Amino acid sequence: MQLQTITTYGADTLGTAFVADGLGVVQTGGYLRLIFASRTDSRPGQLTLTQAASSGSDLQPGSDIAVQDANGTARLYLFTTMGDMLRTTTLNGNGKLSGSPGATTTEGTLIGVIAMEVIERAGGDLAVLSQKGIAGLRMFGLSDGGALTLIGSVQDEVKSHVDTVSDMVKLTVGASDFLLALSPTENGVTVYHVGATGLELNDAMGPYDGLAINGPVAAEVVQVGGQTFAIVASTGSSSLTALRINPLGVLFQTDHLVDDRDTRFAHVAALDQFSAQGRVFIVAGGTDAGLSVIEVLPGGELSKVLNVPLETGPGLAAVTGISVAVYQGMANIFATDARGDRILHYGIDLSTLGPLIQGAGTLTGTSADDRLIGSAGADTLFGGAGDDFLHDGAGSDHITGGAGADTFVMASDGQVDYIHDFQQGLDHIDLSDWGRIYSAASLTITATATGAVISYGEERLEIASSSGLALSLTDADFLF
């Protein structure tokens, strides 16, 4: 998986001097269009990127865009904390925008909108807003014509974290609808059940619950392995946190990834998701002059896939917004940065991406870039050609990567595991699950006639080189 720079859309092309962080991508009427807004007044703009391969309809809104299905018509609500008002517009059959007046509300002009979610209900649509200078959340009834009528508010409680809210995301788990809200001042996450009368506090997680985040600003909800996860980006802690939400709307932390020397999401401020070959990926960016691609694995584990520095060419300042759309075999990544006067377009070719294969016994990959995940028993994994990720699971396992740049991900299981064809200079061994290891100097590495043996505590890994010669392993061969 490689990232390429496609182009940069400047102020002349966009028709506005400053661009808001929220971006949207719509594929409809045979065209693919990028939707954005002016940072100063929230007025929408649009670029036609290409004639789409499909005539279907698909709208992927960004962080500063909320969408309502108004009797089959997509109505968009655009906002920025620096904009003058909440604006609304509609999309016609070809994905063209129609008008951009200020939203009609019972509370006059709504300014300083930080986050907004539209929840479609049988009894009438509900809009939930977070506004600058107003504590908690405000709930509005929403007509098909886009008019907002204030019907109530949600105030912070002892067991919730909504004093200020930086982002919200709606989700459905089983037969229940929920709203997840982030608080950057209370460093917590709150889940509300969407009931007939509005929002009902369901669960919350914060510092006293062991949630080690600082300044959560953005979240994405993904489905992996039949389970629902929220991936939370936190600026202050430079972290990505995976939270599982069960059918009762209860939160469970499954993983926590902090920016390090290998990643590019220091002070992360934006993220989006995309899916391909049945696999789910997160794209994240912060102040690291680059982007990171993280895969969400079954069980909610976060796995580093791609970390790209972008200092050269057009460069990339602190990332403020990300939107990703998959079309024509490519993940198209659109980003705004601290310069504020451009949209940067990157792409990841997905033609070589293979499937995720999980199971017990013997697992065999394809000629593409696969991910193989073993079981708790003794497994045999064959990656085949391609740049594969091979997870050994909890048993004593035998792993053969095959051709390509492979990553062997070793579990902390106290078992002896075997790698049969390590290609030094091309393959890597991921020992992040073994504990707090930061250098090969922490390992006991013994060269053998045909490879090496690695020991650390109760862990033992026997490695045969692809050349059949002894290995002298260094930090460059590992991921910690």
CSV table of C-alpha atoms in Angstrom, one decimal:
chain,number,residue,atom,x,y,z
A,1,MET,CA,0.0,0.0,0.0
A,2,GLN,CA,1.5,3.3,-1.2
A,3,LEU,CA,0.3,6.9,-1.1
A,4,GLN,CA,0.7,9.3,-4.0
A,5,THR,CA,0.2,13.0,-4.3
A,6,ILE,CA,-2.5,13.7,-7.0
A,7,THR,CA,-3.0,17.5,-7.0
A,8,THR,CA,-3.7,20.6,-5.0
A,9,TYR,CA,-6.9,22.7,-5.4
A,10,GLY,CA,-6.0,26.3,-4.6
A,11,ALA,CA,-8.1,29.4,-3.9
A,12,ASP,CA,-8.5,30.2,-7.6
A,13,THR,CA,-10.0,26.8,-8.3
A,14,LEU,CA,-12.1,26.8,-5.1
A,15,GLY,CA,-13.5,30.3,-5.5
A,16,THR,CA,-12.9,31.1,-1.9
A,17,ALA,CA,-9.9,32.5,-0.1
A,18,PHE,CA,-10.2,30.2,3.0
A,19,VAL,CA,-11.7,26.7,3.2
A,20,ALA,CA,-13.5,25.2,6.2
A,21,ASP,CA,-12.2,21.9,7.6
A,22,GLY,CA,-15.3,19.8,6.7
A,23,LEU,CA,-15.3,18.2,3.2
A,24,GLY,CA,-17.8,15.9,1.6
A,25,VAL,CA,-17.7,13.7,-1.5
A,26,VAL,CA,-20.8,12.8,-3.4
A,27,GLN,CA,-21.2,10.2,-6.2
A,28,THR,CA,-24.5,10.6,-8.0
A,29,GLY,CA,-25.8,11.0,-11.5
A,30,GLY,CA,-22.6,9.6,-13.0
A,31,TYR,CA,-20.3,12.2,-11.4
A,32,LEU,CA,-18.0,12.4,-8.5
A,33,ARG,CA,-18.0,15.8,-6.8
A,34,LEU,CA,-16.2,17.3,-3.8
A,35,ILE,CA,-18.2,19.5,-1.5
A,36,PHE,CA,-16.6,22.2,0.7
A,37,ALA,CA,-17.5,25.4,2.5
A,38,SER,CA,-16.0,28.9,3.0
A,39,ARG,CA,-14.4,29.2,6.4
A,40,THR,CA,-15.6,32.8,6.8
A,41,ASP,CA,-19.3,32.5,6.0
A,42,SER,CA,-20.0,28.7,5.5
A,43,ARG,CA,-21.2,29.2,1.9
A,44,PRO,CA,-20.8,25.9,0.1
A,45,GLY,CA,-18.7,25.2,-3.0
A,46,GLN,CA,-18.2,22.3,-5.2
A,47,LEU,CA,-15.7,20.7,-7.6
A,48,THR,CA,-16.5,18.1,-10.2
A,49,LEU,CA,-13.6,15.6,-9.9
A,50,THR,CA,-14.4,13.0,-12.5
A,51,GLN,CA,-17.1,11.2,-14.3
A,52,ALA,CA,-17.8,8.4,-11.9
A,53,ALA,CA,-17.8,4.7,-13.0
A,54,SER,CA,-21.2,4.2,-11.5
A,55,SER,CA,-24.5,6.0,-11.8
A,56,GLY,CA,-25.5,5.1,-8.2
A,57,SER,CA,-25.8,7.5,-5.4
A,58,ASP,CA,-23.5,7.8,-2.5
A,59,LEU,CA,-22.9,10.8,-0.2
A,60,GLN,CA,-20.0,10.9,2.3
A,61,PRO,CA,-20.2,14.0,4.5
A,62,GLY,CA,-17.3,15.5,6.3
A,63,SER,CA,-16.9,16.6,9.9
A,64,ASP,CA,-18.5,20.1,9.3
A,65,ILE,CA,-21.4,18.8,7.2
A,66,ALA,CA,-24.6,17.1,8.4
A,67,VAL,CA,-27.0,15.4,6.1
A,68,GLN,CA,-30.8,14.9,6.2
A,69,ASP,CA,-32.8,12.6,3.9
A,70,ALA,CA,-35.8,14.8,3.2
A,71,ASN,CA,-38.2,12.6,1.3
A,72,GLY,CA,-35.5,11.3,-1.0
A,73,THR,CA,-33.7,14.6,-1.3
A,74,ALA,CA,-30.3,15.0,0.4
A,75,ARG,CA,-30.3,18.2,2.4
A,76,LEU,CA,-26.9,19.4,3.7
A,77,TYR,CA,-26.2,21.6,6.7
A,78,LEU,CA,-22.9,23.4,6.6
A,79,PHE,CA,-21.2,25.1,9.5
A,80,THR,CA,-17.9,26.3,10.9
A,81,THR,CA,-17.1,27.6,14.3
A,82,MET,CA,-15.7,30.8,12.6
A,83,GLY,CA,-18.6,31.0,10.1
A,84,ASP,CA,-21.5,33.5,10.4
A,85,MET,CA,-24.3,31.0,10.4
A,86,LEU,CA,-25.6,27.5,9.9
A,87,ARG,CA,-26.4,27.2,6.2
A,88,THR,CA,-28.5,24.6,4.3
A,89,THR,CA,-28.5,23.4,0.7
A,90,THR,CA,-29.8,20.5,-1.3
A,91,LEU,CA,-28.4,18.1,-3.8
A,92,ASN,CA,-30.1,17.5,-7.1
A,93,GLY,CA,-30.1,14.3,-9.1
A,94,ASN,CA,-26.7,15.1,-10.6
A,95,GLY,CA,-25.1,16.0,-7.2
A,96,LYS,CA,-25.3,19.7,-7.9
A,97,LEU,CA,-25.9,22.1,-5.0
A,98,SER,CA,-28.9,24.3,-4.9
A,99,GLY,CA,-28.8,27.5,-2.9
A,100,SER,CA,-27.2,28.2,0.5
A,101,PRO,CA,-29.5,30.3,2.7
A,102,GLY,CA,-29.2,30.5,6.4
A,103,ALA,CA,-31.1,27.7,8.2
A,104,THR,CA,-34.6,28.8,9.4
A,105,THR,CA,-34.8,28.3,13.2
A,106,THR,CA,-37.0,29.3,16.1
A,107,GLU,CA,-33.9,30.6,17.8
A,108,GLY,CA,-32.8,33.0,15.1
A,109,THR,CA,-29.5,32.7,13.3
A,110,LEU,CA,-27.4,29.8,14.7
A,111,ILE,CA,-23.8,30.8,14.8
A,112,GLY,CA,-20.7,29.1,16.2
A,113,VAL,CA,-21.9,25.6,15.5
A,114,ILE,CA,-19.2,23.1,16.5
A,115,ALA,CA,-20.9,19.8,15.7
A,116,MET,CA,-24.3,18.7,14.3
A,117,GLU,CA,-25.9,15.3,13.7
A,118,VAL,CA,-29.2,14.6,12.1
A,119,ILE,CA,-31.1,11.5,13.4
A,120,GLU,CA,-33.9,10.3,11.2
A,121,ARG,CA,-36.9,9.0,13.2
A,122,ALA,CA,-40.4,7.8,12.4
A,123,GLY,CA,-41.9,10.5,14.5
A,124,GLY,CA,-39.9,13.3,12.9
A,125,ASP,CA,-36.2,14.0,12.3
A,126,LEU,CA,-34.1,15.2,15.2
A,127,ALA,CA,-31.1,17.6,14.9
A,128,VAL,CA,-28.6,17.7,17.8
A,129,LEU,CA,-26.2,20.6,17.9
A,130,SER,CA,-23.2,21.7,19.9
A,131,GLN,CA,-22.6,25.5,19.8
A,132,LYS,CA,-19.7,27.7,20.9
A,133,GLY,CA,-20.5,29.4,24.2
A,134,ILE,CA,-23.6,27.2,25.0
A,135,ALA,CA,-23.1,24.3,27.4
A,136,GLY,CA,-24.4,20.8,26.7
A,137,LEU,CA,-26.4,19.9,23.6
A,138,ARG,CA,-29.5,21.4,22.0
A,139,MET,CA,-32.2,19.3,20.3
A,140,PHE,CA,-34.2,20.6,17.4
A,141,GLY,CA,-37.1,19.1,15.5
A,142,LEU,CA,-36.3,19.1,11.8
A,143,SER,CA,-38.7,19.5,9.0
A,144,ASP,CA,-38.2,18.2,5.4
A,145,GLY,CA,-37.8,21.8,4.4
A,146,GLY,CA,-34.9,22.3,6.7
A,147,ALA,CA,-36.6,24.3,9.4
A,148,LEU,CA,-35.3,23.8,13.0
A,149,THR,CA,-37.6,24.0,16.0
A,150,LEU,CA,-36.0,23.9,19.5
A,151,ILE,CA,-37.5,21.1,21.5
A,152,GLY,CA,-35.1,20.7,24.4
A,153,SER,CA,-31.5,20.5,25.6
A,154,VAL,CA,-29.2,18.0,27.2
A,155,GLN,CA,-27.1,19.3,30.1
A,156,ASP,CA,-24.0,17.8,31.6
A,157,GLU,CA,-24.5,15.5,34.6
A,158,VAL,CA,-22.2,13.8,37.1
A,159,LYS,CA,-22.1,10.7,35.0
A,160,SER,CA,-21.8,12.3,31.5
A,161,HIS,CA,-19.2,14.4,29.7
A,162,VAL,CA,-21.0,17.0,27.5
A,163,ASP,CA,-20.0,20.3,29.1
A,164,THR,CA,-18.5,21.1,25.8
A,165,VAL,CA,-18.8,18.8,22.8
A,166,SER,CA,-16.3,18.8,19.9
A,167,ASP,CA,-17.8,16.0,17.8
A,168,MET,CA,-20.8,13.7,17.6
A,169,VAL,CA,-21.6,10.6,15.6
A,170,LYS,CA,-24.8,8.6,15.3
A,171,LEU,CA,-24.7,4.8,15.2
A,172,THR,CA,-27.0,1.8,15.2
A,173,VAL,CA,-26.2,-1.3,17.1
A,174,GLY,CA,-28.7,-4.1,16.8
A,175,ALA,CA,-32.1,-2.6,16.9
A,176,SER,CA,-31.1,0.5,18.9
A,177,ASP,CA,-30.0,4.0,17.8
A,178,PHE,CA,-27.3,5.9,19.8
A,179,LEU,CA,-25.5,9.2,19.7
A,180,LEU,CA,-21.8,9.3,20.8
A,181,ALA,CA,-20.5,12.7,22.0
A,182,LEU,CA,-16.9,13.8,22.7
A,183,SER,CA,-15.9,16.3,25.4
A,184,PRO,CA,-12.4,17.9,24.9
A,185,THR,CA,-12.6,19.7,28.3
A,186,GLU,CA,-13.8,16.7,30.4
A,187,ASN,CA,-11.7,14.2,28.3
A,188,GLY,CA,-14.6,11.8,28.1
A,189,VAL,CA,-17.0,10.0,25.8
A,190,THR,CA,-20.8,9.8,26.3
A,191,VAL,CA,-23.4,7.6,24.7
A,192,TYR,CA,-27.0,8.5,24.5
A,193,HIS,CA,-29.9,6.3,23.5
A,194,VAL,CA,-32.1,7.9,20.9
A,195,GLY,CA,-35.6,7.5,22.3
A,196,ALA,CA,-39.1,8.6,21.2
A,197,THR,CA,-38.7,11.8,23.3
A,198,GLY,CA,-35.1,12.6,22.5
A,199,LEU,CA,-31.8,11.6,24.1
A,200,GLU,CA,-31.4,9.4,27.1
A,201,LEU,CA,-28.1,9.0,28.9
A,202,ASN,CA,-26.9,5.5,28.4
A,203,ASP,CA,-23.2,5.2,29.2
A,204,ALA,CA,-20.0,7.3,29.6
A,205,MET,CA,-16.3,6.7,29.9
A,206,GLY,CA,-13.7,9.2,31.2
A,207,PRO,CA,-10.5,9.6,33.2
A,208,TYR,CA,-12.0,7.9,36.3
A,209,ASP,CA,-12.8,4.9,34.1
A,210,GLY,CA,-9.2,4.5,32.9
A,211,LEU,CA,-9.7,6.3,29.6
A,212,ALA,CA,-6.3,8.0,29.0
A,213,ILE,CA,-7.2,10.6,26.4
A,214,ASN,CA,-6.7,14.4,26.4
A,215,GLY,CA,-8.7,16.6,24.1
A,216,PRO,CA,-10.8,14.3,22.0
A,217,VAL,CA,-11.8,16.1,18.8
A,218,ALA,CA,-13.1,13.6,16.3
A,219,ALA,CA,-14.6,10.1,16.0
A,220,GLU,CA,-15.5,7.6,13.4
A,221,VAL,CA,-17.8,4.6,13.8
A,222,VAL,CA,-16.8,1.4,12.0
A,223,GLN,CA,-18.2,-2.2,11.7
A,224,VAL,CA,-15.6,-5.0,11.9
A,225,GLY,CA,-16.2,-8.7,12.5
A,226,GLY,CA,-19.8,-8.1,13.4
A,227,GLN,CA,-19.0,-5.6,16.1
A,228,THR,CA,-19.3,-1.8,16.3
A,229,PHE,CA,-16.3,0.3,17.3
A,230,ALA,CA,-15.8,4.1,17.7
A,231,ILE,CA,-12.3,5.3,16.9
A,232,VAL,CA,-11.6,8.5,18.9
A,233,ALA,CA,-8.9,11.0,17.9
A,234,SER,CA,-7.5,13.1,20.8
A,235,THR,CA,-5.3,16.1,20.1
A,236,GLY,CA,-3.7,16.6,23.5
A,237,SER,CA,-2.7,12.9,24.0
A,238,SER,CA,-1.8,12.4,20.3
A,239,SER,CA,-3.8,9.2,20.4
A,240,LEU,CA,-6.3,7.0,18.6
A,241,THR,CA,-8.6,5.0,20.9
A,242,ALA,CA,-10.8,2.1,19.9
A,243,LEU,CA,-14.0,1.7,21.9
A,244,ARG,CA,-16.5,-1.2,21.3
A,245,ILE,CA,-20.2,-0.4,21.7
A,246,ASN,CA,-22.3,-3.4,22.5
A,247,PRO,CA,-26.0,-3.7,21.6
A,248,LEU,CA,-26.9,-2.2,25.0
A,249,GLY,CA,-24.9,0.9,24.2
A,250,VAL,CA,-22.2,0.2,26.7
A,251,LEU,CA,-18.5,1.2,26.0
A,252,PHE,CA,-15.5,-1.0,26.3
A,253,GLN,CA,-12.0,0.1,25.4
A,254,THR,CA,-10.2,-2.4,23.1
A,255,ASP,CA,-7.1,-0.6,22.0
A,256,HIS,CA,-5.1,2.7,22.5
A,257,LEU,CA,-2.5,3.9,20.0
A,258,VAL,CA,-0.2,6.8,20.8
A,259,ASP,CA,1.8,8.6,18.1
A,260,ASP,CA,5.4,7.5,18.0
A,261,ARG,CA,8.5,7.8,15.8
A,262,ASP,CA,6.9,5.5,13.2
A,263,THR,CA,3.5,7.3,12.9
A,264,ARG,CA,2.3,10.7,11.6
A,265,PHE,CA,-0.6,11.7,13.8
A,266,ALA,CA,1.0,13.9,16.6
A,267,HIS,CA,-1.7,16.2,18.0
A,268,VAL,CA,-4.2,14.4,15.7
A,269,ALA,CA,-7.0,16.7,14.7
A,270,ALA,CA,-8.8,14.8,11.9
A,271,LEU,CA,-9.6,11.4,10.7
A,272,ASP,CA,-11.9,9.5,8.3
A,273,GLN,CA,-12.4,5.9,7.3
A,274,PHE,CA,-12.7,3.7,4.2
A,275,SER,CA,-13.3,0.1,3.4
A,276,ALA,CA,-11.9,-2.2,0.7
A,277,GLN,CA,-11.7,-6.0,0.3
A,278,GLY,CA,-13.8,-6.4,3.5
A,279,ARG,CA,-11.1,-4.5,5.5
A,280,VAL,CA,-11.6,-1.2,7.4
A,281,PHE,CA,-9.0,1.6,7.5
A,282,ILE,CA,-8.7,4.9,9.3
A,283,VAL,CA,-6.7,7.8,7.8
A,284,ALA,CA,-5.5,10.3,10.5
A,285,GLY,CA,-3.4,13.4,10.5
A,286,GLY,CA,-2.1,16.1,12.9
A,287,THR,CA,0.9,18.3,13.1
A,288,ASP,CA,3.4,15.7,11.9
A,289,ALA,CA,3.5,16.9,8.2
A,290,GLY,CA,2.1,13.6,7.0
A,291,LEU,CA,-0.7,11.0,7.2
A,292,SER,CA,-1.1,7.7,8.9
A,293,VAL,CA,-3.3,4.8,7.7
A,294,ILE,CA,-4.4,2.4,10.5
A,295,GLU,CA,-6.4,-0.8,10.0
A,296,VAL,CA,-9.1,-1.7,12.5
A,297,LEU,CA,-8.9,-5.5,13.1
A,298,PRO,CA,-11.5,-7.9,14.5
A,299,GLY,CA,-11.8,-7.3,18.2
A,300,GLY,CA,-11.0,-3.6,17.8
A,301,GLU,CA,-7.2,-3.8,17.6
A,302,LEU,CA,-5.5,-0.9,15.8
A,303,SER,CA,-2.7,-1.9,13.4
A,304,LYS,CA,-0.3,0.5,11.7
A,305,VAL,CA,-0.3,0.1,7.9
A,306,LEU,CA,1.1,3.2,6.3
A,307,ASN,CA,2.9,6.3,7.6
A,308,VAL,CA,3.8,8.9,5.0
A,309,PRO,CA,5.9,12.0,5.5
A,310,LEU,CA,4.6,14.8,3.2
A,311,GLU,CA,7.1,17.6,3.7
A,312,THR,CA,8.2,17.8,0.1
A,313,GLY,CA,6.2,18.9,-3.0
A,314,PRO,CA,3.2,21.0,-2.0
A,315,GLY,CA,3.9,20.0,1.6
A,316,LEU,CA,1.3,19.5,4.3
A,317,ALA,CA,0.9,21.8,7.3
A,318,ALA,CA,-1.1,20.8,10.4
A,319,VAL,CA,-4.0,18.7,9.2
A,320,THR,CA,-7.4,20.2,10.0
A,321,GLY,CA,-9.8,18.1,7.9
A,322,ILE,CA,-9.8,14.7,6.1
A,323,SER,CA,-12.4,13.1,3.8
A,324,VAL,CA,-11.9,9.8,2.0
A,325,ALA,CA,-13.8,8.3,-0.9
A,326,VAL,CA,-13.1,5.0,-2.7
A,327,TYR,CA,-13.8,5.0,-6.4
A,328,GLN,CA,-12.1,3.6,-9.5
A,329,GLY,CA,-9.9,1.3,-7.4
A,330,MET,CA,-8.4,4.1,-5.4
A,331,ALA,CA,-8.8,5.5,-1.9
A,332,ASN,CA,-8.9,9.3,-2.6
A,333,ILE,CA,-7.9,11.3,0.4
A,334,PHE,CA,-8.8,15.0,0.6
A,335,ALA,CA,-7.2,17.1,3.3
A,336,THR,CA,-7.3,20.7,4.5
A,337,ASP,CA,-4.4,22.1,6.6
A,338,ALA,CA,-3.5,25.1,8.7
A,339,ARG,CA,-2.8,27.2,5.6
A,340,GLY,CA,-6.6,27.2,5.1
A,341,ASP,CA,-6.4,28.2,1.4
A,342,ARG,CA,-6.3,24.8,-0.4
A,343,ILE,CA,-7.5,21.2,-0.5
A,344,LEU,CA,-4.8,18.6,-1.0
A,345,HIS,CA,-5.7,15.4,-2.9
A,346,TYR,CA,-3.8,12.2,-2.3
A,347,GLY,CA,-4.5,8.6,-3.5
A,348,ILE,CA,-3.8,5.0,-2.4
A,349,ASP,CA,-4.0,2.4,-5.2
A,350,LEU,CA,-6.1,-0.5,-3.9
A,351,SER,CA,-5.6,-2.8,-6.8
A,352,THR,CA,-3.0,-4.9,-4.9
A,353,LEU,CA,-5.0,-5.1,-1.6
A,354,GLY,CA,-5.9,-8.6,-0.6
A,355,PRO,CA,-8.5,-9.9,1.9
A,356,LEU,CA,-8.3,-10.4,5.6
A,357,ILE,CA,-8.1,-14.2,6.3
A,358,GLN,CA,-8.8,-15.3,9.9
A,359,GLY,CA,-9.0,-18.9,11.2
A,360,ALA,CA,-7.4,-21.9,12.7
A,361,GLY,CA,-5.0,-24.6,11.2
A,362,THR,CA,-3.5,-23.8,7.9
A,363,LEU,CA,-4.1,-20.3,6.4
A,364,THR,CA,-2.9,-19.5,2.9
A,365,GLY,CA,-2.9,-16.0,1.4
A,366,THR,CA,-3.3,-14.8,-2.1
A,367,SER,CA,-0.9,-13.1,-4.5
A,368,ALA,CA,-2.1,-9.7,-3.2
A,369,ASP,CA,-1.4,-7.8,0.0
A,370,ASP,CA,-3.2,-9.9,2.6
A,371,ARG,CA,-3.7,-10.0,6.3
A,372,LEU,CA,-3.6,-13.5,7.9
A,373,ILE,CA,-4.7,-13.8,11.5
A,374,GLY,CA,-4.2,-17.1,13.3
A,375,SER,CA,-6.1,-18.6,16.2
A,376,ALA,CA,-5.3,-19.4,19.9
A,377,GLY,CA,-4.0,-22.8,18.8
A,378,ALA,CA,-1.0,-24.0,16.7
A,379,ASP,CA,-1.4,-22.6,13.2
A,380,THR,CA,0.6,-22.6,10.0
A,381,LEU,CA,0.5,-19.4,7.9
A,382,PHE,CA,1.6,-19.0,4.3
A,383,GLY,CA,1.5,-15.4,3.0
A,384,GLY,CA,2.2,-16.1,-0.6
A,385,ALA,CA,3.2,-13.2,-2.9
A,386,GLY,CA,2.4,-9.6,-1.9
A,387,ASP,CA,3.2,-7.4,1.1
A,388,ASP,CA,1.4,-9.4,3.8
A,389,PHE,CA,0.7,-9.0,7.5
A,390,LEU,CA,0.9,-12.3,9.3
A,391,HIS,CA,-0.4,-12.6,12.9
A,392,ASP,CA,0.7,-15.7,14.8
A,393,GLY,CA,-2.0,-15.9,17.4
A,394,ALA,CA,-1.6,-17.4,20.9
A,395,GLY,CA,-0.3,-20.9,20.0
A,396,SER,CA,3.1,-22.2,18.8
A,397,ASP,CA,2.9,-21.2,15.1
A,398,HIS,CA,4.9,-21.7,11.9
A,399,ILE,CA,4.9,-18.7,9.5
A,400,THR,CA,6.1,-18.4,6.0
A,401,GLY,CA,5.8,-14.9,4.4
A,402,GLY,CA,6.6,-15.7,0.8
A,403,ALA,CA,7.6,-13.0,-1.7
A,404,GLY,CA,7.0,-9.4,-1.0
A,405,ALA,CA,7.7,-7.1,2.0
A,406,ASP,CA,6.0,-9.0,4.9
A,407,THR,CA,5.3,-8.0,8.5
A,408,PHE,CA,5.3,-10.8,11.1
A,409,VAL,CA,3.1,-9.8,14.0
A,410,MET,CA,4.0,-11.8,17.1
A,411,ALA,CA,1.7,-12.3,20.0
A,412,SER,CA,2.7,-12.4,23.6
A,413,ASP,CA,1.9,-16.0,24.3
A,414,GLY,CA,4.8,-17.7,26.0
A,415,GLN,CA,5.1,-20.1,23.2
A,416,VAL,CA,7.9,-20.9,20.7
A,417,ASP,CA,7.1,-19.5,17.3
A,418,TYR,CA,8.9,-20.0,13.9
A,419,ILE,CA,9.5,-17.7,10.9
A,420,HIS,CA,10.8,-19.7,8.0
A,421,ASP,CA,11.8,-17.2,5.4
A,422,PHE,CA,12.8,-13.8,6.9
A,423,GLN,CA,14.1,-11.4,4.1
A,424,GLN,CA,16.3,-9.0,5.9
A,425,GLY,CA,16.0,-5.5,4.5
A,426,LEU,CA,12.5,-6.2,3.2
A,427,ASP,CA,10.5,-7.9,6.0
A,428,HIS,CA,9.8,-6.7,9.5
A,429,ILE,CA,9.0,-8.3,12.8
A,430,ASP,CA,6.4,-6.6,14.9
A,431,LEU,CA,7.0,-7.2,18.6
A,432,SER,CA,4.7,-4.4,20.0
A,433,ASP,CA,2.6,-7.0,21.8
A,434,TRP,CA,5.6,-8.4,23.7
A,435,GLY,CA,5.7,-5.4,26.0
A,436,ARG,CA,7.6,-2.1,26.4
A,437,ILE,CA,10.5,-2.8,24.0
A,438,TYR,CA,12.0,0.2,22.3
A,439,SER,CA,15.2,-1.2,20.9
A,440,ALA,CA,16.7,-4.5,19.8
A,441,ALA,CA,19.2,-4.1,22.6
A,442,SER,CA,16.4,-5.1,25.0
A,443,LEU,CA,16.2,-8.5,23.3
A,444,THR,CA,18.4,-11.5,23.5
A,445,ILE,CA,19.4,-12.3,19.9
A,446,THR,CA,21.5,-15.3,19.1
A,447,ALA,CA,22.7,-15.8,15.6
A,448,THR,CA,22.4,-19.4,14.2
A,449,ALA,CA,23.9,-20.9,11.0
A,450,THR,CA,20.6,-20.3,9.1
A,451,GLY,CA,19.1,-17.3,10.9
A,452,ALA,CA,18.6,-16.2,14.6
A,453,VAL,CA,16.8,-16.9,17.8
A,454,ILE,CA,15.1,-14.1,19.7
A,455,SER,CA,14.3,-14.4,23.4
A,456,TYR,CA,12.5,-11.9,25.7
A,457,GLY,CA,11.1,-13.1,29.0
A,458,GLU,CA,9.0,-16.1,28.3
A,459,GLU,CA,8.9,-15.4,24.6
A,460,ARG,CA,11.0,-17.2,22.0
A,461,LEU,CA,11.1,-16.8,18.3
A,462,GLU,CA,13.2,-19.0,16.0
A,463,ILE,CA,13.9,-17.4,12.6
A,464,ALA,CA,15.3,-18.9,9.4
A,465,SER,CA,16.5,-16.4,6.8
A,466,SER,CA,15.4,-16.6,3.2
A,467,SER,CA,19.0,-16.8,2.2
A,468,GLY,CA,19.8,-19.7,4.5
A,469,LEU,CA,22.5,-17.7,6.1
A,470,ALA,CA,23.0,-16.3,9.6
A,471,LEU,CA,21.2,-13.1,10.6
A,472,SER,CA,22.5,-10.1,12.5
A,473,LEU,CA,19.3,-8.3,13.5
A,474,THR,CA,19.1,-4.6,14.2
A,475,ASP,CA,16.4,-2.0,15.1
A,476,ALA,CA,15.7,-1.7,11.4
A,477,ASP,CA,14.3,-5.2,11.3
A,478,PHE,CA,11.7,-4.6,14.0
A,479,LEU,CA,8.6,-2.7,14.8
A,480,PHE,CA,8.2,-2.0,18.5
